[in-house]
Short mmCIF file of C-alpha atoms in Angstrom, two decimals:
data_model
loop_
_atom_site.label_atom_id
_atom_site.label_comp_id
_atom_site.label_asym_id
_atom_site.label_seq_id
_atom_site.Cartn_x
_atom_site.Cartn_y
_atom_site.Cartn_z
CA UNK P 19 -4.83 -34.65 29.18
CA UNK P 20 -6.52 -32.96 32.13
CA UNK P 21 -8.41 -29.74 31.54
CA UNK P 22 -8.01 -26.70 33.77
CA UNK P 23 -10.88 -24.23 33.84
CA UNK P 24 -11.15 -20.94 35.62
CA UNK P 25 -14.01 -18.74 36.81
CA UNK P 26 -13.09 -15.52 34.98
CA UNK P 27 -14.73 -14.08 31.90
CA UNK P 28 -12.36 -13.62 28.92
CA UNK P 29 -11.86 -9.86 29.42
CA UNK P 30 -11.15 -10.24 33.12
CA UNK P 31 -8.91 -13.23 32.45
CA UNK P 32 -6.79 -11.13 30.08
CA UNK P 33 -6.39 -8.33 32.65
CA UNK P 34 -5.60 -10.72 35.48
CA UNK P 35 -3.31 -12.88 33.34
CA UNK P 36 -1.17 -9.92 32.31
CA UNK P 37 -0.98 -8.72 35.91
CA UNK P 38 -0.04 -12.16 37.23
CA UNK P 39 2.61 -12.73 34.55
CA UNK P 40 4.14 -9.30 35.16
CA UNK P 41 4.22 -9.93 38.91
CA UNK P 42 5.80 -13.34 38.38
CA UNK P 43 8.57 -11.85 36.26
CA UNK P 44 9.17 -9.06 38.82
CA UNK P 45 9.35 -11.50 41.72
CA UNK P 46 11.55 -14.06 39.99
CA UNK P 47 13.95 -11.38 38.79
CA UNK P 48 13.99 -9.81 42.25
CA UNK P 49 14.91 -13.17 43.78
CA UNK P 50 17.74 -13.64 41.27
CA UNK P 51 19.10 -10.13 41.68
CA UNK P 52 18.94 -10.24 45.47
CA UNK P 53 20.80 -13.57 45.45
CA UNK P 54 23.40 -12.14 43.03
CA UNK P 55 23.91 -9.18 45.35
CA UNK P 56 23.97 -11.52 48.38
CA UNK P 57 26.92 -13.41 46.88
CA UNK P 58 28.84 -10.33 45.74
CA UNK P 59 28.25 -7.62 48.35
CA UNK P 60 31.37 -6.32 50.12
CA UNK P 61 32.12 -3.52 52.54
CA UNK P 62 31.01 -2.16 55.89
CA UNK P 63 27.82 -3.64 57.30
CA UNK P 64 28.39 -6.60 55.00
CA UNK P 65 26.69 -9.14 57.25
CA UNK P 66 23.57 -7.05 57.82
CA UNK P 67 23.03 -6.49 54.09
CA UNK P 68 24.04 -10.05 53.22
CA UNK P 69 21.35 -11.44 55.54
CA UNK P 70 18.72 -8.89 54.49
CA UNK P 71 19.23 -9.87 50.86
CA UNK P 72 18.42 -13.49 51.73
CA UNK P 73 15.19 -12.31 53.39
CA UNK P 74 14.28 -10.59 50.13
CA UNK P 75 15.08 -13.74 48.16
CA UNK P 76 12.84 -15.75 50.50
CA UNK P 77 9.77 -13.54 50.27
CA UNK P 78 10.18 -13.07 46.50
CA UNK P 79 10.36 -16.82 45.88
CA UNK P 80 7.41 -17.54 48.16
CA UNK P 81 5.23 -14.89 46.53
CA UNK P 82 6.33 -15.99 43.03
CA UNK P 83 5.02 -19.47 43.79
CA UNK P 84 1.72 -18.09 45.07
CA UNK P 85 1.36 -15.86 41.98
CA UNK P 86 2.15 -18.70 39.57
CA UNK P 87 -0.24 -21.09 41.29
CA UNK P 88 -2.99 -18.45 41.26
CA UNK P 89 -2.48 -18.11 37.52
CA UNK P 90 -2.82 -21.84 36.97
CA UNK P 91 -5.96 -21.94 39.10
CA UNK P 92 -7.46 -19.42 36.67
CA UNK P 93 -6.39 -21.40 33.57
CA UNK P 94 -3.55 -18.99 32.86
CA UNK P 95 -0.19 -20.62 32.17
CA UNK P 96 2.65 -18.84 34.01
CA UNK P 97 6.03 -18.47 32.30
CA UNK P 98 8.94 -18.36 34.71
CA UNK P 99 11.64 -19.48 32.31
CA UNK P 100 14.95 -17.63 32.34
CA UNK P 101 14.34 -16.60 28.73
CA UNK P 102 10.95 -15.08 29.65
CA UNK P 103 12.49 -13.16 32.53
CA UNK P 104 15.35 -11.88 30.37
CA UNK P 105 13.02 -10.87 27.54
CA UNK P 106 10.35 -9.09 29.59
CA UNK P 107 11.80 -7.84 32.87
CA UNK P 108 11.30 -4.21 33.81
CA UNK P 109 13.43 -4.54 36.94
CA UNK P 110 16.60 -2.39 37.00
CA UNK P 111 19.63 -4.67 36.75
CA UNK P 112 22.78 -4.90 38.87
CA UNK P 113 26.35 -4.66 37.65
CA UNK P 114 28.36 -7.88 37.66
CA UNK P 115 31.25 -8.55 40.02
CA UNK P 116 31.76 -7.44 43.58
CA UNK P 117 29.39 -4.71 44.70
CA UNK P 118 30.03 -2.23 47.48
CA UNK P 119 27.42 -2.24 50.24
CA UNK P 120 26.36 1.32 49.45
CA UNK P 121 25.86 0.46 45.78
CA UNK P 122 23.81 -2.61 46.71
CA UNK P 123 21.62 -0.63 49.11
CA UNK P 124 20.99 2.05 46.48
CA UNK P 125 20.30 -0.49 43.73
CA UNK P 126 18.00 -2.65 45.85
CA UNK P 127 16.13 0.45 47.03
CA UNK P 128 15.52 1.39 43.39
CA UNK P 129 14.60 -2.17 42.42
CA UNK P 130 12.10 -2.53 45.26
CA UNK P 131 10.61 0.91 44.54
CA UNK P 132 10.06 0.03 40.87
CA UNK P 133 8.44 -3.31 41.74
CA UNK P 134 6.29 -1.68 44.42
CA UNK P 135 5.02 0.87 41.92
CA UNK P 136 4.06 -1.85 39.43
CA UNK P 137 2.47 -3.95 42.17
CA UNK P 138 0.23 -1.04 43.15
CA UNK P 139 -0.80 -0.73 39.50
CA UNK P 140 -1.71 -4.43 39.57
CA UNK P 141 -3.72 -3.97 42.75
CA UNK P 142 -5.74 -1.29 40.95
CA UNK P 143 -6.04 -3.28 37.70
CA UNK P 144 -7.46 -6.36 39.40
CA UNK P 145 -9.89 -4.65 41.79
CA UNK P 146 -12.91 -5.35 39.60
CA UNK P 147 -11.55 -8.16 37.43
CA UNK P 148 -10.63 -10.49 40.32
CA UNK P 149 -10.58 -9.37 43.96
CA UNK P 150 -9.01 -12.67 45.00
CA UNK P 151 -5.95 -11.99 42.85
CA UNK P 152 -6.01 -8.39 44.05
CA UNK P 153 -5.69 -9.71 47.60
CA UNK P 154 -2.52 -11.59 46.61
CA UNK P 155 -1.10 -8.44 45.07
CA UNK P 156 -1.89 -6.48 48.23
CA UNK P 157 0.11 -9.01 50.28
CA UNK P 158 3.03 -8.88 47.84
CA UNK P 159 2.97 -5.08 47.85
CA UNK P 160 3.06 -5.05 51.63
CA UNK P 161 6.27 -7.12 51.68
CA UNK P 162 7.89 -5.21 48.82
CA UNK P 163 7.20 -1.88 50.50
CA UNK P 164 8.44 -3.14 53.88
CA UNK P 165 11.76 -4.24 52.40
CA UNK P 166 11.99 -1.04 50.35
CA UNK P 167 11.71 0.94 53.58
CA UNK P 168 14.32 -1.24 55.28
CA UNK P 169 16.79 -0.85 52.41
CA UNK P 170 16.10 2.86 52.04
CA UNK P 171 16.68 3.43 55.77
CA UNK P 172 20.24 2.14 55.35
CA UNK P 173 21.26 4.81 52.81
#
């Protein structure tokens, strides 16, 4: 079996590993929730919100892949299983069934705000432990905050 090694010291690896796993869960859950809302949104401005939700799904999935691959490159095994997401997510959840546009906008605004707050915490936590991972978190935070603003502006 191949061996993966990483450059981080054990203490830094623990900090970075927790930050990467938390970000992975946030991003995977965001992609699932945005797709759920995409399928079930109804009401005025349907098309605009429907399309915006797919943009959110796209950036969340792309960043999740980057985060998971960064973890592996540091000899940290990412866990993106549905059971791991369900057990550890901190992302506010949506109701099931059809969702009015206004409810989706409010919920996605809250979801993106909560993820943005945690991403900023990860940016701070990894500043010394691994600036390369911090750079990834900065890029993720930029996209999360951009889409938060765009959702919030529709309230």
